[in-house]
Every structure is written in structure tokens, then in C-alpha cells.
Tab-separated table of N, CA and C in Angstrom:
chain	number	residue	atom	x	y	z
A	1	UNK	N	-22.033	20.653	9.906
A	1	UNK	CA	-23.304	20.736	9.234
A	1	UNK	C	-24.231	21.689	9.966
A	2	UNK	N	-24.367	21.989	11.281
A	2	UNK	CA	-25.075	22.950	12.073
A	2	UNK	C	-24.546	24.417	11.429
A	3	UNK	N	-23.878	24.809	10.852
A	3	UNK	CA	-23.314	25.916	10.022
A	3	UNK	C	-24.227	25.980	9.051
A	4	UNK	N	-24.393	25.199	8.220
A	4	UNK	CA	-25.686	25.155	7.301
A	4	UNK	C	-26.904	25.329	7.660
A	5	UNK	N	-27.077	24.645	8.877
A	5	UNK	CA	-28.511	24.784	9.138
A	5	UNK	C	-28.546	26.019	9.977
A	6	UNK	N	-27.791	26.635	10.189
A	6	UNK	CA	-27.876	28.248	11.148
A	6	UNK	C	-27.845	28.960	10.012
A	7	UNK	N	-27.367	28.702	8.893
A	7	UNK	CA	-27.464	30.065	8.056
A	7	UNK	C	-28.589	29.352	7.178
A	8	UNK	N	-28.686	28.487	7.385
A	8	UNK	CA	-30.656	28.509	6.433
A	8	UNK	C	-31.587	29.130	7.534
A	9	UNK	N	-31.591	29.028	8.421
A	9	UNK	CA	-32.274	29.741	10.096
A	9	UNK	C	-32.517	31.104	9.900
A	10	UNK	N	-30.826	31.152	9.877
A	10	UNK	CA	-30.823	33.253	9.591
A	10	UNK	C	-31.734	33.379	8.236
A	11	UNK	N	-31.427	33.150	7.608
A	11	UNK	CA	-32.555	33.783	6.258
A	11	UNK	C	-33.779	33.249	6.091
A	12	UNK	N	-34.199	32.318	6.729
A	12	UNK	CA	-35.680	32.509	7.456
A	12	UNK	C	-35.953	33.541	8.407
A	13	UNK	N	-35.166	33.693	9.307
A	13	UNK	CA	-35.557	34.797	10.285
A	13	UNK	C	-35.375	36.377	9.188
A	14	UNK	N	-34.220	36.306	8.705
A	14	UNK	CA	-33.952	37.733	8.067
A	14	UNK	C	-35.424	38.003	6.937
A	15	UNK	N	-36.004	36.793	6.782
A	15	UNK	CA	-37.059	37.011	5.818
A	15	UNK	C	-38.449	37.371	6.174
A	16	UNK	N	-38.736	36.719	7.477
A	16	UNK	CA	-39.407	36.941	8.658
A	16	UNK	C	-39.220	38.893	9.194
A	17	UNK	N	-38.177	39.432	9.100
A	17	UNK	CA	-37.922	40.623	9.472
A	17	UNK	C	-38.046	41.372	8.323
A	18	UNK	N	-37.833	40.826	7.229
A	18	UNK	CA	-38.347	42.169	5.997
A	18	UNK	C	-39.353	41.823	5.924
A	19	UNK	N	-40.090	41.290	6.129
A	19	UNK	CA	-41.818	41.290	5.956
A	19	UNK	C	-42.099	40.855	5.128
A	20	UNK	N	-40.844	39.929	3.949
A	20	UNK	CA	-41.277	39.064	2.991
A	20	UNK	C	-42.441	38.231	3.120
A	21	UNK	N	-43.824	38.397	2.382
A	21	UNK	CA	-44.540	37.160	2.432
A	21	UNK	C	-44.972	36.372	0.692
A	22	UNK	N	-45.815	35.461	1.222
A	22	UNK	CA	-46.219	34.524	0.521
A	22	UNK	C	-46.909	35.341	-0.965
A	23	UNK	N	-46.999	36.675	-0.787
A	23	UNK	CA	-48.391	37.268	-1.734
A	23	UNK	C	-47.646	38.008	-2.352
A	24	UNK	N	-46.427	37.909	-2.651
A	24	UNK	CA	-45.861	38.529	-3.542
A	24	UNK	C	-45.060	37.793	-4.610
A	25	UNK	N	-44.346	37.880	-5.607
A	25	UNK	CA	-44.269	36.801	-6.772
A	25	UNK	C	-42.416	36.704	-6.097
A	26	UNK	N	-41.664	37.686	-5.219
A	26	UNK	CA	-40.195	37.572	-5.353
A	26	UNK	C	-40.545	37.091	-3.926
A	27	UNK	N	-41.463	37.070	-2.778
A	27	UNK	CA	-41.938	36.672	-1.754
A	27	UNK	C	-41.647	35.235	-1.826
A	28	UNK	N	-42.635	34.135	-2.745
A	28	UNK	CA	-42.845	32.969	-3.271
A	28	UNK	C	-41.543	32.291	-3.392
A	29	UNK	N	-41.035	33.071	-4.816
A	29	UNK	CA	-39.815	32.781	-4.803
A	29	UNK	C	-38.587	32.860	-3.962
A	30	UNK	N	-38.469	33.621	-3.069
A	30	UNK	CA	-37.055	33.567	-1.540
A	30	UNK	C	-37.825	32.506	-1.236
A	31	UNK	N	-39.324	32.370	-0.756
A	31	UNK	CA	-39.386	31.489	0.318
A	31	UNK	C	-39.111	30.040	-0.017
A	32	UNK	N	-39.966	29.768	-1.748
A	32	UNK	CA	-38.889	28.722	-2.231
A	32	UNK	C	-37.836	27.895	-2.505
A	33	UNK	N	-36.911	29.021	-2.574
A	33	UNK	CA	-35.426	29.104	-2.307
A	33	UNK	C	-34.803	28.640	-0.661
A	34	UNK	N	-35.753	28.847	0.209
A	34	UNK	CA	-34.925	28.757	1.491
A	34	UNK	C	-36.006	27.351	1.950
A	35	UNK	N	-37.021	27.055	1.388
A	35	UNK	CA	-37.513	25.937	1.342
A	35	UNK	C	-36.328	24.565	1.263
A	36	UNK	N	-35.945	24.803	-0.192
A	36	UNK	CA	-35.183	23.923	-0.853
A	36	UNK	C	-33.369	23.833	0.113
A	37	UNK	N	-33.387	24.953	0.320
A	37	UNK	CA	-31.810	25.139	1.220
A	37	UNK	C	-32.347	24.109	2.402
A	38	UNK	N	-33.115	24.117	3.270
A	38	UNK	CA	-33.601	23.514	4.448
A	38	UNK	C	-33.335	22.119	3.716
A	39	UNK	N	-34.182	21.599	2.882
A	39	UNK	CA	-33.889	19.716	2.320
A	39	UNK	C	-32.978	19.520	1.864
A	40	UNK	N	-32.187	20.406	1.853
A	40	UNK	CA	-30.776	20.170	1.442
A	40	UNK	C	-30.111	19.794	2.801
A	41	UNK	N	-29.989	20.812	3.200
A	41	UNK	CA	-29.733	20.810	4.607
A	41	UNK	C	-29.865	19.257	5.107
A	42	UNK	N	-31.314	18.983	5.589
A	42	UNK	CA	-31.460	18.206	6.199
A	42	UNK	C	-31.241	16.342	5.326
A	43	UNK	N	-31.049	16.517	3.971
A	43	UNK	CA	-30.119	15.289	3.313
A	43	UNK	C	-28.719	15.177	3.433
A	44	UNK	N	-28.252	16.408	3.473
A	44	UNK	CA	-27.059	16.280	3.696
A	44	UNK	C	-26.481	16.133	4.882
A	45	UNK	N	-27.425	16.124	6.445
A	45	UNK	CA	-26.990	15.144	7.585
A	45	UNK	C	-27.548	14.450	7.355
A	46	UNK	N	-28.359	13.718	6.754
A	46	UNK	CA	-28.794	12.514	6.858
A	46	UNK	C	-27.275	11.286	5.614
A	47	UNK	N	-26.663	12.089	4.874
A	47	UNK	CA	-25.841	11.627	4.293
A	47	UNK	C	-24.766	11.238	5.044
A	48	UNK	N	-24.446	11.906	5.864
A	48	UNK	CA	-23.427	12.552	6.599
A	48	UNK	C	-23.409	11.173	7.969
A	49	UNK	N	-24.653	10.991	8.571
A	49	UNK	CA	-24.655	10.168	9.258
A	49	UNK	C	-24.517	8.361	9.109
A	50	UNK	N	-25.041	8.554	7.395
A	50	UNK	CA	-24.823	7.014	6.969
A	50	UNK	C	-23.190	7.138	6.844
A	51	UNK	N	-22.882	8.241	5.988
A	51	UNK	CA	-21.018	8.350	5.780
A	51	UNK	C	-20.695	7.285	7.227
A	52	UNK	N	-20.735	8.356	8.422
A	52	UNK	CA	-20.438	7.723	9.068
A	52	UNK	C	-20.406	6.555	9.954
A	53	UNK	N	-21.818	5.892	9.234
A	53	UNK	CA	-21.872	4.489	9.809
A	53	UNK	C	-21.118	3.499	9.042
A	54	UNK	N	-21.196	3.837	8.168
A	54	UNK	CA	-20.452	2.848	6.963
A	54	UNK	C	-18.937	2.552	7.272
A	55	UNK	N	-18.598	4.286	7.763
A	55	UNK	CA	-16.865	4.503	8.043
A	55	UNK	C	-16.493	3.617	9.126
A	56	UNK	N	-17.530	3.272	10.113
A	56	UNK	CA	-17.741	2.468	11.563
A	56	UNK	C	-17.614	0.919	11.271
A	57	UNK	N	-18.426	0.560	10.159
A	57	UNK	CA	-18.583	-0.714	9.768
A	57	UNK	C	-17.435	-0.832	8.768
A	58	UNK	N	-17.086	-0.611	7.595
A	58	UNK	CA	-15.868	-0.619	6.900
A	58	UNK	C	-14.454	-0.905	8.167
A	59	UNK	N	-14.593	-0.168	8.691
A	59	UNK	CA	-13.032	0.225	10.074
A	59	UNK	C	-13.057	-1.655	10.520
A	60	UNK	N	-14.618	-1.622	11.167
A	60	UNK	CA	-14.821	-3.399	11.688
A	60	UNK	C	-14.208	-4.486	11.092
A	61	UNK	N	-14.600	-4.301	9.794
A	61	UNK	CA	-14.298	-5.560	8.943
A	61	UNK	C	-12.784	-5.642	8.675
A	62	UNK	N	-12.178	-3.962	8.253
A	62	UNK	CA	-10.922	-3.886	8.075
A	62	UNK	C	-10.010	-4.505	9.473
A	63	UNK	N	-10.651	-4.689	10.609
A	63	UNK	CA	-10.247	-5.049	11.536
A	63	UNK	C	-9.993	-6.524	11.594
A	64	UNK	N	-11.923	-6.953	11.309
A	64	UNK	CA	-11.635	-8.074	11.234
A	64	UNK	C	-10.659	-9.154	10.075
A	65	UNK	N	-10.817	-8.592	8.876
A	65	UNK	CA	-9.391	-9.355	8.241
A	65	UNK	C	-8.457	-9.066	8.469
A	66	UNK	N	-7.476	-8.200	9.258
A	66	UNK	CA	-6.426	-8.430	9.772
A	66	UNK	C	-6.382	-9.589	10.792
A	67	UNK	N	-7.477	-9.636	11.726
A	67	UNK	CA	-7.221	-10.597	12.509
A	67	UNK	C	-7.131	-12.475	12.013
A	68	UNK	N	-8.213	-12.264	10.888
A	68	UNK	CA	-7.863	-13.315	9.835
A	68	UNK	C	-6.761	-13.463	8.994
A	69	UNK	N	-5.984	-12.776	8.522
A	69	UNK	CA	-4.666	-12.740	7.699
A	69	UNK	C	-4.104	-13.477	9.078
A	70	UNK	N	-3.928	-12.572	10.333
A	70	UNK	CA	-2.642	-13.196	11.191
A	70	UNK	C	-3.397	-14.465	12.048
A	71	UNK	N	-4.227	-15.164	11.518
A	71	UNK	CA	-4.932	-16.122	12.074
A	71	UNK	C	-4.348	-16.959	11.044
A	72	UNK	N	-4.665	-16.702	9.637
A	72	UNK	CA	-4.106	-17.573	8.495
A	72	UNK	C	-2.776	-17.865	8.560
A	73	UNK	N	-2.491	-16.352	7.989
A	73	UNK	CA	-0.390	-16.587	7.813
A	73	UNK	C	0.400	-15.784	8.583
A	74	UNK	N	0.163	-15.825	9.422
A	74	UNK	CA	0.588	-15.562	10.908
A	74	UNK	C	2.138	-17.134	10.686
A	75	UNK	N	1.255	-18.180	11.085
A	75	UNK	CA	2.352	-18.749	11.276
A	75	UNK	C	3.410	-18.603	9.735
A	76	UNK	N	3.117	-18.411	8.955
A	76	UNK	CA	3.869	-18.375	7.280
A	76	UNK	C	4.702	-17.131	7.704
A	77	UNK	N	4.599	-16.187	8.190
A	77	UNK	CA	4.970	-14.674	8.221
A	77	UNK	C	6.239	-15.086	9.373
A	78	UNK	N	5.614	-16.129	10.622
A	78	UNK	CA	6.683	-16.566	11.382
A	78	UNK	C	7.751	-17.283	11.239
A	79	UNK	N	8.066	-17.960	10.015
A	79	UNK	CA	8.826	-18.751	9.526
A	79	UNK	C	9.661	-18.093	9.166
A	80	UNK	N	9.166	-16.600	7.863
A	80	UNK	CA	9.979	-16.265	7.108
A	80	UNK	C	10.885	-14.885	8.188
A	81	UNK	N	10.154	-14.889	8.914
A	81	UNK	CA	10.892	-14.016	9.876
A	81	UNK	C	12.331	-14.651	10.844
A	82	UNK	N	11.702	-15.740	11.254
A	82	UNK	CA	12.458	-16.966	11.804
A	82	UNK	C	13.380	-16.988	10.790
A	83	UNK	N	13.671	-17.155	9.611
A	83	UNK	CA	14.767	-17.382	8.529
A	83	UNK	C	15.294	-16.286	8.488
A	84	UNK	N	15.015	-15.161	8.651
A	84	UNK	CA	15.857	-13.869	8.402
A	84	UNK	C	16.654	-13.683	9.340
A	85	UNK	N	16.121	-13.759	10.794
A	85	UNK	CA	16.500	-13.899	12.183
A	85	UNK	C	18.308	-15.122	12.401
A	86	UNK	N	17.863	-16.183	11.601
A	86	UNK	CA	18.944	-16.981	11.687
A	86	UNK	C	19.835	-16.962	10.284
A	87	UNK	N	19.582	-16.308	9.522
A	87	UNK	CA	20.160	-16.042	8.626
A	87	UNK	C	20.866	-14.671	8.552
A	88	UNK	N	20.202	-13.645	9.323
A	88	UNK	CA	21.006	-12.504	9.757
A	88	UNK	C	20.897	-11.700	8.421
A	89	UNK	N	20.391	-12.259	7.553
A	89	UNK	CA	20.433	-11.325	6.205
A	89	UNK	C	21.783	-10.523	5.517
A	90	UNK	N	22.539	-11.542	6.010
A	90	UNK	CA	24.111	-11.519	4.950
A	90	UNK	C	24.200	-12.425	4.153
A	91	UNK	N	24.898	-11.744	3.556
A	91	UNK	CA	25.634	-12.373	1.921
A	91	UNK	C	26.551	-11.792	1.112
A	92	UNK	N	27.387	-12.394	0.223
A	92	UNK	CA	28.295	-12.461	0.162
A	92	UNK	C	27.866	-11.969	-1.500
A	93	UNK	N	28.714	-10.819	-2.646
A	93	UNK	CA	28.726	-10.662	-3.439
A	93	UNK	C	29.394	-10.923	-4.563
A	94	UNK	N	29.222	-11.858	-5.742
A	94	UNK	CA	30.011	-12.232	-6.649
A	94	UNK	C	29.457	-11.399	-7.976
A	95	UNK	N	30.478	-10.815	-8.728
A	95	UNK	CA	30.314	-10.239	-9.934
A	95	UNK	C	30.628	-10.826	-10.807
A	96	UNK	N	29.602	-11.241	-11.915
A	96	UNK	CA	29.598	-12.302	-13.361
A	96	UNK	C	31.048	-11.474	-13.607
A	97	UNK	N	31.883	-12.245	-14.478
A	97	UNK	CA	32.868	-11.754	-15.225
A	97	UNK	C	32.257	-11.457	-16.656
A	98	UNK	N	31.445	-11.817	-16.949
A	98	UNK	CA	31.056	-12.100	-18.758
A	98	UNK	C	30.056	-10.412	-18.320
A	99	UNK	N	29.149	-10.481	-18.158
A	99	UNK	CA	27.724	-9.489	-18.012
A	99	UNK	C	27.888	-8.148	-16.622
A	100	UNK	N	29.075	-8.962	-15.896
A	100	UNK	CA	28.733	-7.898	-14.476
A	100	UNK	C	28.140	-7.627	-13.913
A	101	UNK	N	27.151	-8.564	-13.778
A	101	UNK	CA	25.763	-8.849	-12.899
A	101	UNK	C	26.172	-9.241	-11.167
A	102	UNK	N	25.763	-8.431	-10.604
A	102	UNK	CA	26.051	-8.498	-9.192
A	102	UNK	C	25.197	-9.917	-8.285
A	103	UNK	N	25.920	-11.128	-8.332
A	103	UNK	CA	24.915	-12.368	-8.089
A	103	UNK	C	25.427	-12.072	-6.072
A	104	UNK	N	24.150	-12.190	-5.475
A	104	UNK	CA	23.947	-12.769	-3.975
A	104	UNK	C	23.933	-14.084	-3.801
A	105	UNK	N	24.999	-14.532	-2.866
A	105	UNK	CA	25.377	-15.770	-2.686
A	105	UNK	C	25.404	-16.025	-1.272
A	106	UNK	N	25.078	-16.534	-0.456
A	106	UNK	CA	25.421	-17.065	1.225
A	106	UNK	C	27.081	-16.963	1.166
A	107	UNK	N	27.613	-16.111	2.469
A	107	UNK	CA	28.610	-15.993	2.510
A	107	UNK	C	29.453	-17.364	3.006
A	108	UNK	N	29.183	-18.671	3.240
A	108	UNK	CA	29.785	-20.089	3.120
A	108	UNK	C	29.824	-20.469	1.863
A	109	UNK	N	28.822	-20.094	0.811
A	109	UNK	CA	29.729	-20.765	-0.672
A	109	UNK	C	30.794	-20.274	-0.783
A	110	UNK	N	31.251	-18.842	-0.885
A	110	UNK	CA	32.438	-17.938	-1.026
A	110	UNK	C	33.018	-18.858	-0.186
A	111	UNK	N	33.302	-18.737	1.290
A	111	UNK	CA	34.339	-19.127	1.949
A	111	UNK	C	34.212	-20.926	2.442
A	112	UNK	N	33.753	-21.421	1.231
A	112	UNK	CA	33.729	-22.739	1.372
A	112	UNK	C	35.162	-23.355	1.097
A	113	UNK	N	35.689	-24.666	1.411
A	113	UNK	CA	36.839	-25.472	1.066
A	113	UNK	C	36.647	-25.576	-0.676
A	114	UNK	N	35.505	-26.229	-0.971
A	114	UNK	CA	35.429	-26.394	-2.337
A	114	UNK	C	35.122	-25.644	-2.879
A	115	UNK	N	35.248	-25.942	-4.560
A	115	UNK	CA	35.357	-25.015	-5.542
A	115	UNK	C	33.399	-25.039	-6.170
A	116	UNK	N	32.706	-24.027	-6.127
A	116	UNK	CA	31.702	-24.492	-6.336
A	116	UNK	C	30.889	-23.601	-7.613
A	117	UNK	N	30.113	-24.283	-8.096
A	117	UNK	CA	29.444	-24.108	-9.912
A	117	UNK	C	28.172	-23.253	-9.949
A	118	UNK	N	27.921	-21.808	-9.993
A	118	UNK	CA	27.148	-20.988	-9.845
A	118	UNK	C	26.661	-20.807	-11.272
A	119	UNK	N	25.409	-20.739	-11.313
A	119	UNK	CA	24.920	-20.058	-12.729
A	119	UNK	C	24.373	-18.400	-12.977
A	120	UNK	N	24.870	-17.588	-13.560
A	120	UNK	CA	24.912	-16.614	-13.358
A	120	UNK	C	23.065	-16.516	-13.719
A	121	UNK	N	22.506	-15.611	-12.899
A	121	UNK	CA	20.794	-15.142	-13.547
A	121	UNK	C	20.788	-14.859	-14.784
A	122	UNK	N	21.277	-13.661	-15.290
A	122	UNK	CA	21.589	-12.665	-16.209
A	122	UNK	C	22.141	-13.327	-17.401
A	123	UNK	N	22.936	-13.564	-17.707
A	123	UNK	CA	23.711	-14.347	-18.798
A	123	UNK	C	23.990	-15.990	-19.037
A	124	UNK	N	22.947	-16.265	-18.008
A	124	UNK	CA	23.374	-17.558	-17.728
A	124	UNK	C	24.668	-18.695	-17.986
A	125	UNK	N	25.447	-17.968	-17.811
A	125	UNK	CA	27.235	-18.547	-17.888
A	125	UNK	C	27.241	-18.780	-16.540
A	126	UNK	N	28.030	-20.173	-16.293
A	126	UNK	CA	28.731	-20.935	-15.531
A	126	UNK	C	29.673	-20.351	-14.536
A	127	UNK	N	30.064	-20.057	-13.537
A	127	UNK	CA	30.737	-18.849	-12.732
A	127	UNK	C	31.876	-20.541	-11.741
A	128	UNK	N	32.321	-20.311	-11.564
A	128	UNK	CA	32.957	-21.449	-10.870
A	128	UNK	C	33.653	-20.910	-9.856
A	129	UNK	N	33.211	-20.526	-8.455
A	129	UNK	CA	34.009	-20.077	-7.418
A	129	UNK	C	35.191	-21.178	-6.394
A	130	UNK	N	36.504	-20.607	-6.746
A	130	UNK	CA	37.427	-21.115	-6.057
A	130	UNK	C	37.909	-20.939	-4.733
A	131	UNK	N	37.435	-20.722	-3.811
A	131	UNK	CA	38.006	-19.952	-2.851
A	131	UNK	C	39.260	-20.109	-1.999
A	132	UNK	N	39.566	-21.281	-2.185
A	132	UNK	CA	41.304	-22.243	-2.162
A	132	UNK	C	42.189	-20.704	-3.131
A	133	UNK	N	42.097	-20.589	-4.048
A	133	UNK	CA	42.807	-19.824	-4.943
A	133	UNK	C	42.118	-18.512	-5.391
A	134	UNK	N	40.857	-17.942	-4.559
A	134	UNK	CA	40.655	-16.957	-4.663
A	134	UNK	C	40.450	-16.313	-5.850
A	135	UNK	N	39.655	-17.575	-6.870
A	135	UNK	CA	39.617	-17.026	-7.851
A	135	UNK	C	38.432	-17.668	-8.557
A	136	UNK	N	37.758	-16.433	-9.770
A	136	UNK	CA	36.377	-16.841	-10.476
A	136	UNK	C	36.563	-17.098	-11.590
A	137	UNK	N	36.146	-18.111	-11.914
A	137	UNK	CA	36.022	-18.447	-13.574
A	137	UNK	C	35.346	-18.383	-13.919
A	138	UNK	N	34.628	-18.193	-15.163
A	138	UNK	CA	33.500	-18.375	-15.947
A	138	UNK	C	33.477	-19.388	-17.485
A	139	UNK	N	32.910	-20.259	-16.926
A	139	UNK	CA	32.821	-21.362	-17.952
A	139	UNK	C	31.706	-20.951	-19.687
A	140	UNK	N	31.874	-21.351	-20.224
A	140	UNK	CA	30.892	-21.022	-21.452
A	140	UNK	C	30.431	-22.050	-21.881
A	141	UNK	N	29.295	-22.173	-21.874
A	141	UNK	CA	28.158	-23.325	-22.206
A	141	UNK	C	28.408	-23.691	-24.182
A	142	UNK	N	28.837	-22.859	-24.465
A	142	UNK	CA	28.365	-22.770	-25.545
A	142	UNK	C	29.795	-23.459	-26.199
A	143	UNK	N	31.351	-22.978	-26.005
A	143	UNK	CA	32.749	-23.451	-26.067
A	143	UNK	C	32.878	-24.779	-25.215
A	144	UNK	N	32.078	-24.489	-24.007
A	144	UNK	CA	32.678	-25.321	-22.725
A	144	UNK	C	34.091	-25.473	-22.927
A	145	UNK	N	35.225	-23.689	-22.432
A	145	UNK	CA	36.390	-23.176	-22.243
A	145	UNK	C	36.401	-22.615	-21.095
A	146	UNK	N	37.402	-22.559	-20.294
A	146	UNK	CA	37.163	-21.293	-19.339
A	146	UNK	C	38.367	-20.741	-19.917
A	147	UNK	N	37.866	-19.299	-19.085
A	147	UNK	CA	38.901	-18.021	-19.376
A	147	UNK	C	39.488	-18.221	-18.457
């Protein structure tokens, strides 16, 4: 902003050096003109300085609700982290036979002893994982047949 106010400076001074004065009608008018440049000038640091108080106070608060979020769900955020941590974030992929919908399953249903009764999201058909015989069925709600 001192860029502004040096070149409203210079053309006061440059006006000062042509001998522009007040008693002439294009006189009146420059000096008018560099009148109005100056309150410009000087609103626009005065803008400039609230900008930046606001940017000071905004930053604070943004500060302070973070420290409130991890004051709140801090412990909630620790749980679900804690579960990922012991869960390792594997799993095991079964493909609907009916729709071909790729269902996520914990890799112990798959390699469980028993045979166990999945409902597909997507098509909602009956999926029946065997893992004794390594094999998927899909039941139909609607026949109650498997293929």
C-alpha cells in the first residue's frame, strides 16, 4: 500500500513543480483528482488493516474449535482408530453370483468351519458361504432354490 501512497506523493509534488494552482479551472480539477487518490489511499489502509485483524481473529477461533472438536471427539476419533489398528483393515472379497456385486466380508467368515448366510447389498439374494467345500451359493428369496 506505500506504493500507492508514493505515487499519490509524486503527483502532488509533480504538480507542485508545474506550477499547477488552485486559479485555474484544469488546476482545480488535478488538484481534485489527487485530493480524492489520497482518501482512497488512506481507506484503503485503513481496510487493509481491519482485513488483517479479522484474518488474526478468524485464525483464533479456527484454532480454537479444533481444540474443541479434539476435546469433544477426540476420544470417538480414538476408538475408530483403535478398530482399524486391530482390525488391520483386511477383508476378504465375495462376489454375488446373481448381480456381481463385490460384497466385503472379515476374512474369518470366509475361512470359518461353518457354512455362513450373507445377504447380498445390491440384489439382496441370500449368498451362503461354504468354506468346508469352497463353495457359494445363492439362495432366492423369492423360489427359496439354490443354484
Amino acid at each position: 500500500m506505500s506504493d500507492l501512497r508514493s505515487r499519490v506523493s509524486y503527483l502532488q509534488g509533480l504538480m507542485s513543480g508545474l506550477e499547477i494552482t488552485n486559479e485555474s479551472k484544469e488546476g482545480r480539477v488535478l488538484n481534485g483528482i489527487i485530493d480524492v487518490l489520497g482518501d482512497f489511499v488512506q481507506t484503503v489502509e485503513e481496510l487493509e488493516r481491519e482485513q488483517d485483524s479479522l484474518e488474526d481473529y478468524l485464525e483464533s477461533i479456527d484454532e480454537d474449535l479444533y481444540s474443541l472438536e479434539n476435546d469433544f471427539y477426540g476420544d470417538e476419533n480414538d476408538y475408530y482408530n483403535d478398530m482399524d489398528k486391530n482390525y488391520g483393515g483386511e477383508y476378504g472379497e465375495i462376489e454375488c453370483p446373481e448381480c456381481s456385486n463385490i460384497i466385503c466380508v472379515d476374512p474369518d467368515v470366509i475361512a470359518g468351519d461353518e457354512a455362513v448366510e450373507l445377504e447380498c447389498p445390491n440384489c439382496r439374494e441370500t449368498i451362503i458361504i461354504d468354506s468346508r467345500t469352497g463353495e457359494n451359493d445363492i439362495e432366492n428369496k423369492d423360489t427359496e432354490t439354490k443354484h
